[in-house]
Short mmCIF file of C-alpha atoms in Angstrom, two decimals:
data_model
loop_
_atom_site.label_atom_id
_atom_site.label_comp_id
_atom_site.label_asym_id
_atom_site.label_seq_id
_atom_site.Cartn_x
_atom_site.Cartn_y
_atom_site.Cartn_z
CA MET A 280 69.53 74.26 112.07
CA ARG A 281 70.63 70.98 110.48
CA ASP A 282 73.93 70.90 108.57
CA GLY A 283 72.38 70.55 105.12
CA LEU A 284 70.04 73.48 105.61
CA MET A 285 72.89 75.58 106.98
CA THR A 286 74.76 74.94 103.73
CA PHE A 287 71.80 76.21 101.70
CA THR A 288 71.40 79.34 103.79
CA GLN A 289 75.09 80.18 103.73
CA GLU A 290 75.52 79.59 99.99
CA ALA A 291 72.58 79.53 97.58
CA MET A 292 73.69 77.94 94.33
CA HIS A 293 71.95 77.42 91.02
CA PHE A 294 70.16 74.12 90.40
CA ILE A 295 70.74 73.06 86.79
CA ASN A 296 70.10 69.64 85.27
CA GLY A 297 69.68 68.07 88.71
CA GLU A 298 72.93 69.45 90.13
CA PHE A 299 73.75 72.32 92.45
CA THR A 300 76.39 74.52 90.88
CA PRO A 301 77.97 77.93 91.49
CA GLY A 302 78.03 78.48 87.75
CA THR A 303 80.85 80.09 85.84
CA SER A 304 80.17 83.81 86.27
CA GLY A 305 82.15 83.99 89.49
CA LYS A 306 79.74 86.67 90.73
CA THR A 307 77.91 86.55 94.05
CA PHE A 308 75.77 88.87 96.13
CA ASP A 309 74.85 88.97 99.80
CA ASN A 310 71.58 87.64 101.18
CA ILE A 311 70.58 90.12 103.89
CA SER A 312 68.22 89.49 106.80
CA PRO A 313 65.34 91.97 106.79
CA VAL A 314 65.05 91.48 110.56
CA THR A 315 68.57 92.54 111.53
CA GLY A 316 70.12 93.92 108.36
CA LYS A 317 72.95 91.44 108.76
CA LYS A 318 74.31 89.03 106.18
CA ILE A 319 72.71 85.57 106.09
CA GLY A 320 74.90 84.13 103.34
CA ILE A 321 75.85 84.55 99.71
CA VAL A 322 73.92 83.89 96.51
CA HIS A 323 75.58 82.99 93.21
CA GLU A 324 74.52 85.27 90.37
CA GLY A 325 73.65 83.71 87.06
CA LEU A 326 74.42 85.38 83.75
CA LYS A 327 74.02 84.22 80.15
CA PRO A 328 76.07 80.98 80.48
CA GLU A 329 74.03 79.80 83.48
CA VAL A 330 70.75 80.65 81.78
CA ASP A 331 71.87 78.91 78.59
CA ALA A 332 72.77 75.79 80.55
CA ALA A 333 69.46 75.75 82.42
CA VAL A 334 67.36 76.25 79.30
CA LYS A 335 69.38 73.59 77.44
CA ALA A 336 68.75 71.13 80.30
CA ALA A 337 65.04 71.96 80.35
CA ARG A 338 64.77 71.55 76.57
CA ALA A 339 66.54 68.17 76.68
CA ALA A 340 64.28 66.94 79.50
CA LEU A 341 61.23 67.43 77.29
CA HIS A 342 62.59 64.65 75.08
CA GLY A 343 63.69 62.36 77.90
CA PRO A 344 61.77 60.22 80.42
CA TRP A 345 59.68 63.20 81.54
CA GLY A 346 58.43 63.83 78.04
CA TYR A 347 57.23 60.25 77.62
CA MET A 348 55.94 59.76 81.15
CA PRO A 349 52.23 58.84 81.47
CA MET A 350 50.11 61.53 83.08
CA ALA A 351 49.24 59.31 86.06
CA GLU A 352 52.92 58.68 86.83
CA ARG A 353 53.72 62.37 86.49
CA ALA A 354 50.92 63.17 88.94
CA GLU A 355 52.26 60.63 91.43
CA LEU A 356 55.67 62.29 91.31
CA LEU A 357 54.14 65.71 91.98
CA HIS A 358 52.23 64.28 94.93
CA ALA A 359 55.57 62.98 96.18
CA VAL A 360 57.06 66.47 95.84
CA ALA A 361 54.27 67.86 98.03
CA ASP A 362 54.72 65.08 100.57
CA GLU A 363 58.47 65.69 100.74
CA ILE A 364 57.96 69.43 101.29
CA ASN A 365 55.62 68.59 104.15
CA ARG A 366 58.07 66.03 105.54
CA ARG A 367 60.71 68.75 105.55
CA PHE A 368 58.23 71.36 106.70
CA ASP A 369 60.54 72.78 109.37
CA ASP A 370 63.40 73.21 106.89
CA PHE A 371 61.23 75.13 104.44
CA LEU A 372 59.73 77.17 107.27
CA GLU A 373 63.13 78.17 108.61
CA ALA A 374 64.42 79.07 105.15
CA GLU A 375 61.34 81.16 104.37
CA ILE A 376 61.56 83.00 107.67
CA LEU A 377 65.26 83.73 107.21
CA ASP A 378 64.60 85.31 103.83
CA THR A 379 61.43 87.26 104.62
CA GLY A 380 61.36 87.89 108.37
CA LYS A 381 57.62 87.19 108.42
CA PRO A 382 55.99 85.82 111.58
CA LYS A 383 56.36 82.09 112.03
CA GLY A 384 52.62 81.70 112.56
CA LEU A 385 51.89 83.25 109.17
CA ALA A 386 54.48 81.25 107.24
CA SER A 387 53.51 77.97 108.93
CA HIS A 388 49.80 78.40 108.22
CA VAL A 389 49.96 79.93 104.73
CA ASP A 390 53.29 79.90 102.89
CA ILE A 391 54.54 76.36 103.41
CA PRO A 392 51.22 74.43 103.37
CA ARG A 393 50.02 76.23 100.25
CA GLY A 394 53.45 75.93 98.67
CA ALA A 395 53.19 72.16 98.99
CA ALA A 396 49.50 71.90 98.14
CA ASN A 397 49.96 73.57 94.75
CA PHE A 398 51.65 70.43 93.45
CA LYS A 399 48.85 68.08 94.52
CA ILE A 400 46.01 70.32 93.43
CA PHE A 401 47.25 70.80 89.88
CA ALA A 402 48.39 67.19 89.51
CA ASP A 403 44.85 66.07 90.33
CA LEU A 404 43.31 68.75 88.15
CA VAL A 405 45.21 67.73 85.03
CA LYS A 406 44.05 64.15 85.41
CA ASN A 407 40.40 65.13 85.63
CA VAL A 408 39.91 67.96 83.14
CA PRO A 409 38.29 66.83 79.89
CA THR A 410 38.89 68.28 76.45
CA GLU A 411 36.19 69.04 73.91
CA SER A 412 34.90 66.81 71.13
CA PHE A 413 32.41 67.37 68.30
CA MET A 414 30.81 65.29 65.58
CA LEU A 415 30.76 67.01 62.20
CA ASP A 416 28.34 66.13 59.39
CA THR A 417 29.99 65.55 56.01
CA PRO A 418 28.47 65.33 52.50
CA ASP A 419 29.10 61.59 52.24
CA GLY A 420 27.07 60.96 55.37
CA PHE A 421 29.88 59.28 57.32
CA GLY A 422 30.86 62.37 59.31
CA ALA A 423 34.03 63.37 61.09
CA LEU A 424 35.12 63.38 64.72
CA ASN A 425 36.94 66.40 66.15
CA TYR A 426 38.62 66.20 69.53
CA GLY A 427 41.14 68.23 71.51
CA VAL A 428 44.52 67.00 72.74
CA ARG A 429 46.46 68.93 75.36
CA LYS A 430 50.24 68.92 75.00
CA PRO A 431 53.00 70.63 77.00
CA LYS A 432 53.92 74.12 75.86
CA GLY A 433 57.64 73.47 76.35
CA VAL A 434 60.17 75.33 78.48
CA ILE A 435 58.50 77.78 80.86
CA ALA A 436 60.39 80.70 82.42
CA VAL A 437 59.09 81.35 85.93
CA ILE A 438 59.88 84.76 87.41
CA SER A 439 58.68 84.69 91.02
CA PRO A 440 58.40 87.46 93.65
CA TRP A 441 59.73 87.97 97.15
CA ASN A 442 56.57 88.52 99.17
CA LEU A 443 55.33 84.89 99.19
CA PRO A 444 58.40 83.15 97.75
CA LEU A 445 57.53 79.44 97.98
CA LEU A 446 53.77 79.80 97.57
CA LEU A 447 53.82 81.99 94.47
CA MET A 448 56.68 80.06 92.87
CA THR A 449 54.95 76.68 93.20
CA TRP A 450 51.66 78.30 92.13
CA LYS A 451 53.37 78.49 88.73
CA VAL A 452 55.70 75.49 88.83
CA GLY A 453 52.90 73.14 89.99
CA PRO A 454 50.61 73.57 86.96
CA ALA A 455 53.57 73.91 84.58
CA LEU A 456 54.96 70.51 85.59
CA ALA A 457 51.52 68.92 85.87
CA SER A 458 50.98 69.87 82.23
CA GLY A 459 54.23 68.14 81.24
CA ASN A 460 56.42 71.22 80.78
CA THR A 461 59.88 71.83 82.14
CA VAL A 462 60.80 75.04 84.00
CA VAL A 463 63.62 77.46 84.66
CA VAL A 464 62.88 79.49 87.77
CA LYS A 465 64.42 82.87 88.54
CA PRO A 466 63.41 83.62 92.14
CA SER A 467 63.64 87.10 93.56
CA GLU A 468 67.19 88.04 94.55
CA GLU A 469 65.73 88.96 97.95
CA THR A 470 64.41 85.44 98.69
CA PRO A 471 66.49 82.65 97.14
CA LEU A 472 66.38 79.98 99.82
CA THR A 473 63.15 77.96 99.51
CA THR A 474 63.42 77.80 95.72
CA THR A 475 66.96 76.47 96.10
CA LEU A 476 65.84 73.97 98.71
CA LEU A 477 63.12 72.70 96.37
CA GLY A 478 65.86 71.41 94.06
CA GLU A 479 66.89 68.96 96.74
CA VAL A 480 63.29 67.79 97.05
CA MET A 481 63.06 67.21 93.29
CA ASN A 482 66.11 64.95 93.40
CA THR A 483 64.87 63.08 96.45
CA VAL A 484 61.56 62.07 94.87
CA GLY A 485 63.03 61.27 91.47
CA ILE A 486 61.98 64.13 89.22
CA PRO A 487 64.13 63.62 86.10
CA LYS A 488 67.13 65.88 85.62
CA GLY A 489 66.43 69.10 83.76
CA VAL A 490 62.73 69.25 84.57
CA PHE A 491 63.19 71.80 87.36
CA ASN A 492 66.00 74.34 87.14
CA VAL A 493 66.88 77.41 89.20
CA VAL A 494 69.08 80.34 88.21
CA HIS A 495 69.66 83.12 90.73
CA GLY A 496 70.29 86.74 89.94
CA PHE A 497 68.77 90.12 89.26
CA GLY A 498 66.67 91.52 86.42
CA PRO A 499 68.48 93.89 84.01
CA ASP A 500 71.83 92.61 82.68
CA SER A 501 71.43 89.50 84.84
CA ALA A 502 69.58 86.20 85.00
CA GLY A 503 66.09 87.69 84.64
CA ALA A 504 66.81 89.57 81.43
CA TYR A 505 68.76 86.70 79.87
CA LEU A 506 66.02 84.20 80.75
CA THR A 507 63.07 86.18 79.42
CA ALA A 508 64.95 86.98 76.19
CA HIS A 509 66.12 83.42 75.60
CA PRO A 510 64.87 82.13 72.23
CA GLN A 511 64.41 78.58 73.53
CA VAL A 512 61.96 79.67 76.23
CA ASP A 513 58.42 78.97 75.03
CA ALA A 514 56.41 80.99 77.55
CA ILE A 515 56.95 83.31 80.51
CA THR A 516 54.95 83.55 83.72
CA PHE A 517 55.65 86.48 86.01
CA THR A 518 54.48 87.99 89.29
CA GLY A 519 55.77 91.43 90.21
CA GLU A 520 55.68 95.13 89.45
CA THR A 521 53.78 96.37 86.41
CA ARG A 522 56.78 98.25 85.00
CA THR A 523 58.86 95.04 85.13
CA GLY A 524 56.02 93.22 83.41
CA GLU A 525 56.13 95.74 80.57
CA ILE A 526 59.85 95.09 80.08
CA ILE A 527 59.27 91.32 80.04
CA MET A 528 56.51 91.73 77.45
CA GLN A 529 58.95 93.51 75.17
CA SER A 530 61.30 90.52 75.42
CA ALA A 531 58.46 88.06 74.90
CA ALA A 532 57.33 89.85 71.74
CA LYS A 533 60.38 88.52 69.93
CA GLY A 534 59.32 85.04 68.95
CA LEU A 535 55.65 85.71 69.80
CA ARG A 536 55.96 83.92 73.12
CA GLN A 537 52.99 83.84 75.45
CA VAL A 538 53.01 85.59 78.82
CA SER A 539 50.97 85.28 81.98
CA MET A 540 51.36 88.22 84.34
CA GLU A 541 50.07 89.12 87.77
CA CYS A 542 51.26 92.64 88.44
CA GLY A 543 50.64 95.56 90.76
CA GLY A 544 47.49 96.68 92.51
CA LYS A 545 45.97 99.58 94.41
CA ASN A 546 43.08 97.58 95.78
CA ALA A 547 39.98 99.10 97.34
CA GLY A 548 37.95 97.86 100.24
CA ILE A 549 34.30 98.99 100.46
CA VAL A 550 32.56 98.95 103.83
CA PHE A 551 28.82 99.61 103.77
CA ALA A 552 26.87 100.83 106.78
CA ASP A 553 25.05 97.49 107.00
CA ALA A 554 28.31 95.54 107.30
CA ASP A 555 29.06 93.37 110.30
CA MET A 556 31.53 95.77 111.92
CA ASP A 557 33.53 93.07 113.68
CA LYS A 558 34.01 91.13 110.43
CA ALA A 559 34.93 94.28 108.51
CA ILE A 560 37.51 95.39 111.08
CA GLU A 561 39.11 91.96 111.38
CA GLY A 562 39.14 91.52 107.62
CA THR A 563 40.62 94.94 106.91
CA LEU A 564 43.31 94.51 109.55
CA ARG A 565 44.36 91.41 107.63
CA SER A 566 43.95 92.78 104.12
CA ALA A 567 45.88 96.00 104.84
CA PHE A 568 48.57 94.76 107.23
CA ALA A 569 49.16 91.01 106.79
CA ASN A 570 52.72 90.20 105.72
CA CYS A 571 53.63 93.82 106.58
CA GLY A 572 51.31 94.95 103.80
CA GLN A 573 53.40 93.16 101.18
CA VAL A 574 50.55 91.32 99.47
CA CYS A 575 49.53 92.12 95.92
CA LEU A 576 45.90 91.49 96.90
CA GLY A 577 46.10 93.76 99.94
CA THR A 578 43.86 96.75 100.60
CA GLU A 579 45.52 100.18 100.41
CA ARG A 580 42.33 102.22 99.85
CA VAL A 581 39.35 101.77 102.19
CA TYR A 582 36.02 103.46 101.45
CA VAL A 583 33.56 103.49 104.35
CA GLU A 584 29.94 104.60 104.25
CA ARG A 585 29.67 107.89 106.13
CA PRO A 586 27.33 106.84 109.01
CA ILE A 587 29.92 104.37 110.31
CA PHE A 588 33.08 106.18 109.15
CA ASP A 589 34.22 107.55 112.52
CA GLU A 590 33.57 104.27 114.33
CA PHE A 591 35.41 102.28 111.68
CA VAL A 592 38.46 104.57 111.76
CA SER A 593 38.56 104.46 115.56
CA ARG A 594 38.28 100.69 115.75
CA LEU A 595 40.79 100.04 112.99
CA LYS A 596 43.22 102.37 114.78
CA GLN A 597 42.76 100.36 117.98
CA GLY A 598 43.45 97.14 116.10
CA VAL A 599 46.59 98.47 114.45
CA GLU A 600 47.97 99.80 117.72
CA MET A 601 47.58 96.36 119.28
CA MET A 602 49.89 94.82 116.67
CA LYS A 603 53.25 93.67 117.96
CA LEU A 604 56.29 94.04 115.76
CA GLY A 605 59.04 91.55 116.40
CA PRO A 606 61.12 88.58 115.27
CA SER A 607 59.60 85.61 113.50
CA GLU A 608 60.09 83.13 116.32
CA ASP A 609 58.19 85.19 118.91
CA PRO A 610 54.67 83.68 119.03
CA GLU A 611 53.26 87.10 119.98
CA THR A 612 54.65 88.78 116.82
CA SER A 613 51.86 89.89 114.51
CA MET A 614 53.98 91.82 112.00
CA GLY A 615 57.55 91.49 110.78
CA PRO A 616 59.75 93.88 108.80
CA LEU A 617 59.61 94.90 105.17
CA ILE A 618 61.72 92.83 102.81
CA SER A 619 64.73 95.16 102.54
CA GLN A 620 66.21 98.53 103.36
CA GLU A 621 65.58 99.63 99.79
CA HIS A 622 61.89 98.83 100.10
CA LYS A 623 61.79 100.49 103.51
CA GLU A 624 63.10 103.70 101.95
CA LYS A 625 60.35 103.53 99.33
CA VAL A 626 57.58 103.02 101.91
CA MET A 627 58.94 105.72 104.20
CA SER A 628 59.08 108.14 101.25
CA TYR A 629 55.33 107.58 100.77
CA TYR A 630 54.69 108.14 104.48
CA LYS A 631 56.44 111.50 104.14
CA LEU A 632 54.67 112.28 100.86
CA ALA A 633 51.24 111.56 102.35
CA VAL A 634 51.76 114.23 105.00
CA GLU A 635 53.01 116.67 102.38
CA GLU A 636 49.87 115.95 100.35
CA GLY A 637 47.68 116.83 103.34
CA ALA A 638 46.98 113.51 105.03
CA THR A 639 45.94 113.20 108.64
CA VAL A 640 48.05 110.54 110.37
CA VAL A 641 45.59 108.45 112.38
CA THR A 642 48.34 106.18 113.66
CA GLY A 643 51.90 105.23 112.72
CA GLY A 644 53.62 107.08 109.92
CA GLY A 645 57.19 106.50 111.06
CA GLU A 646 59.75 103.97 112.21
CA PRO A 647 59.21 101.89 115.36
CA ASP A 648 61.68 101.89 118.23
CA MET A 649 63.09 98.37 118.02
CA PRO A 650 65.58 96.65 120.36
CA ASP A 651 69.23 97.17 119.47
CA GLU A 652 69.63 93.76 117.80
CA TYR A 653 66.88 94.64 115.28
CA LYS A 654 67.69 98.30 114.60
CA GLY A 655 69.40 97.41 111.34
CA GLY A 656 66.24 95.74 110.04
CA ALA A 657 63.66 97.11 107.63
CA TRP A 658 61.05 98.05 110.21
CA VAL A 659 58.22 100.55 109.69
CA GLN A 660 55.09 101.34 111.67
CA PRO A 661 51.72 100.09 110.46
CA THR A 662 49.97 103.26 109.36
CA ILE A 663 46.50 104.69 108.72
CA PHE A 664 45.89 107.94 106.86
CA THR A 665 42.73 109.94 106.22
CA GLY A 666 42.01 113.23 104.49
CA LEU A 667 43.79 112.81 101.16
CA SER A 668 42.41 113.95 97.83
CA GLU A 669 41.54 111.18 95.39
CA ASN A 670 44.12 112.73 93.06
CA ALA A 671 46.96 112.39 95.57
CA ARG A 672 49.89 110.23 94.53
CA CYS A 673 49.48 108.16 97.70
CA ILE A 674 45.99 107.25 96.50
CA LYS A 675 47.04 106.48 92.94
CA GLU A 676 50.39 104.70 93.37
CA GLU A 677 51.01 101.29 94.89
CA ILE A 678 52.98 101.58 98.15
CA PHE A 679 53.17 97.87 99.06
CA GLY A 680 53.61 98.40 102.76
CA PRO A 681 51.54 98.24 105.97
CA VAL A 682 49.40 101.27 105.21
CA CYS A 683 45.89 102.20 104.16
CA HIS A 684 43.96 105.39 103.55
CA ILE A 685 40.34 105.58 104.72
CA ALA A 686 37.79 107.87 103.06
CA PRO A 687 34.01 108.24 103.44
CA PHE A 688 31.35 107.77 100.76
CA ASP A 689 27.62 108.51 100.66
CA THR A 690 26.09 106.33 97.96
CA GLU A 691 26.63 102.94 96.42
CA GLU A 692 27.29 104.55 93.05
CA GLU A 693 29.96 106.78 94.57
CA ALA A 694 31.69 103.81 96.21
CA ILE A 695 31.85 101.93 92.91
CA LYS A 696 33.21 104.99 91.11
CA LEU A 697 35.88 105.56 93.75
CA ALA A 698 36.95 101.92 93.78
CA ASN A 699 37.30 101.88 89.99
CA ASP A 700 39.18 105.19 89.79
CA THR A 701 42.60 103.55 89.39
CA GLU A 702 44.79 102.20 86.62
CA TYR A 703 44.95 98.89 88.49
CA GLY A 704 42.36 96.14 88.76
CA LEU A 705 43.52 93.21 90.84
CA ALA A 706 41.14 92.71 93.78
CA THR A 707 38.54 94.23 96.07
CA ALA A 708 36.96 93.34 99.41
CA ILE A 709 33.31 94.31 99.92
CA TRP A 710 31.71 94.29 103.36
CA THR A 711 27.91 94.18 103.59
CA GLU A 712 25.22 91.94 105.06
CA ASN A 713 22.88 92.71 102.14
CA LEU A 714 23.28 89.78 99.74
CA THR A 715 21.62 91.50 96.80
CA LYS A 716 23.87 94.54 97.21
CA ALA A 717 26.92 92.32 97.49
CA HIS A 718 26.24 90.64 94.15
CA ARG A 719 25.31 93.94 92.50
CA VAL A 720 28.44 95.77 93.59
CA ALA A 721 30.93 92.92 93.13
CA ARG A 722 30.19 92.56 89.44
CA GLN A 723 30.69 96.29 88.86
CA ILE A 724 34.21 96.54 90.28
CA ASP A 725 36.87 96.33 87.56
CA VAL A 726 39.00 93.61 89.13
CA GLY A 727 40.00 90.02 88.61
CA LEU A 728 38.92 88.94 92.09
CA ALA A 729 36.12 90.37 94.25
CA TRP A 730 35.70 89.14 97.82
CA VAL A 731 32.53 89.63 99.83
CA ASN A 732 32.84 89.53 103.63
CA SER A 733 36.23 87.82 103.36
CA TRP A 734 39.77 88.32 102.15
CA PHE A 735 42.48 85.95 100.87
CA LEU A 736 39.98 83.11 100.74
CA ARG A 737 41.00 81.14 97.66
CA ASP A 738 39.60 78.15 95.83
CA LEU A 739 42.46 77.16 93.54
CA ARG A 740 40.05 75.76 90.96
CA THR A 741 38.93 79.30 90.14
CA ALA A 742 40.46 81.91 87.85
CA PHE A 743 43.09 84.25 89.26
CA GLY A 744 44.55 87.34 87.61
CA GLY A 745 44.20 91.08 87.21
CA ALA A 746 42.39 93.58 85.00
CA LYS A 747 43.80 96.80 83.52
CA HIS A 748 47.44 97.34 84.60
CA SER A 749 47.28 94.51 87.13
CA GLY A 750 48.03 91.72 84.71
CA ILE A 751 47.41 89.66 81.62
CA GLY A 752 45.69 86.29 81.53
CA ARG A 753 44.28 84.03 84.19
CA GLU A 754 45.82 81.17 86.12
CA GLY A 755 44.21 78.70 88.48
CA GLY A 756 42.00 75.73 87.64
CA VAL A 757 41.47 74.99 83.96
CA HIS A 758 42.45 78.58 83.18
CA GLY A 759 46.02 77.77 84.14
CA LEU A 760 46.01 74.69 81.95
CA GLU A 761 45.11 76.87 78.99
CA PHE A 762 48.31 78.83 79.50
CA TYR A 763 50.59 75.91 80.35
CA SER A 764 49.49 73.66 77.49
CA GLU A 765 48.92 73.74 73.75
CA LEU A 766 45.57 72.47 72.52
CA THR A 767 45.68 70.59 69.23
CA ASN A 768 42.45 69.76 67.44
CA VAL A 769 42.43 66.35 65.77
CA CYS A 770 39.91 65.91 62.95
CA VAL A 771 39.26 62.29 61.93
CA LYS A 772 37.20 61.57 58.83
CA LEU A 773 35.01 58.54 59.44
#
C-alpha cells in the first residue's frame, strides 16, 4: 500500500471546497473491516457546520468557473476524471476491498471500471442529447419559435449506499456534474474510502473547488439528516432502504425539492420449463449470491415451473455448495462477508425466522467455519430455502443477504401473480427460450427493470429505477438528465 493511500485508509476526512479537512465537530468513528472485524482506521463525522460549509462551497462554485464553463470543456474534465480513476485503478480497488471485503475479481471487473465509466458515459450523453423545438402560428402570420434550454438544477445532495460504493456514487455524481451541477456527497458510514479518494482525483485533474464535496457521517442527527434538510440543497438523489427514503422525502417536502430514489426490493426470478437450464442456474447463482447477496437488483424469490422444480433446486444447491468463502485477495474466493456485524445479525435473524416459519433448509442457513483470523468477520453461509408460505415474512421482507427461496408454479398466470405479490417493484429475471412468452411476461411484471435470460446486464442509456415501494423517478440516459437539469422553454416572437 502506497503512503498516500495508507493515509486515506487510516483517516478518512471530509473533502470540502477542494480541501481535505477533519471538520470542527471533533467526532470520529471507527471504520471496521467486514473480513476480520478489526479496525481499519477512523472516519471524521460531519455535523451541521461541516454540511453548511460543503453546501456553501457547492453553491459558490455554481457562480465560479464551473458555472460558466462550456459544455465541451466540462465533458473533457469528466473524461479526465475517469482516466485518472483508471490510472489509479489499484488504489481504488484496494480501498473498495478494504471497505467491503468483496472478492477482488468482482470489484476489479465491476465496481472500479463502472465507477470510472459513469463519468465518460454521461459527459458524452449531455453533449449529444437534443432539446425540443416547435414553430407556433400567430395571428399576424409571422409565427413564434419555442425551444428548450437545459440548465443545471443547482446543488445536488448525493446519499450513496455501501453495497457498490464507488459505482453507485458515481452513477449519481457523473450525470449531476455532466449537467453542470455541483454536489455534496454523503457516502455510507460503512464505506467511506473510495468516495474520499475521489476528492484527490478531482484536484488532480483540475475540477474547480467546491464542485465536488464529501461529508462523512451517519443519518439521523448527523451528516445525512443535516444535508437532506439543508435549505440550499436543490435536489436529493438517494439509494438505500425504503424506510430511509421515506424520511428523506419528508425533509425534501420543505422547499418542494425534487428527489430521485432507488430503494429496496424483493425481486422475483421466474424459470419456465422451456428455459435453458444451464443459463438459468448460472444466472440465478449470480443474481441471488453475487456480492454476498447485497445487490438491490438481486433475486430473493425464485419461482420455477413444476416439471423442472426438483432438478433446478438440486442443481442450484450444487452450485451454492461449490462457492468458496474467503478473503478478497484469494483468486479462488467467490463470496466475501456481509458488510458489518450489524447486518450479519439481521440476516441471521431471517435465517432463524425462516425455519420458524416452516422453511426447509436446502443448504446453508448458518455461519461458516472460518479460519481464526477471519472469525471476527461478518460471515454467513449462502442459503437456499423451500417450503415457505407466500405470506411468510421471509417472502415479503427484504433480507439483503446471500439467500433465496424457491417455490414451484404451474401456469404462466400464476407465475406473474406470484412475482407481483409484493410491495416492491425493482427488478425481475425471466428465464425462457420462448421469445413470445418472454415479451408477454416481461411487460406484465410490475418492476422498473425486467431481464430475460440475463441478469445485471445494463445499457446505461436506458431508464433505471423502481416501481411501487422500490423508488421514485428514473435515472440513466436522458431520464437522468431530466432529474439533474431544469428545462426552460424560450418563446421568441418572430
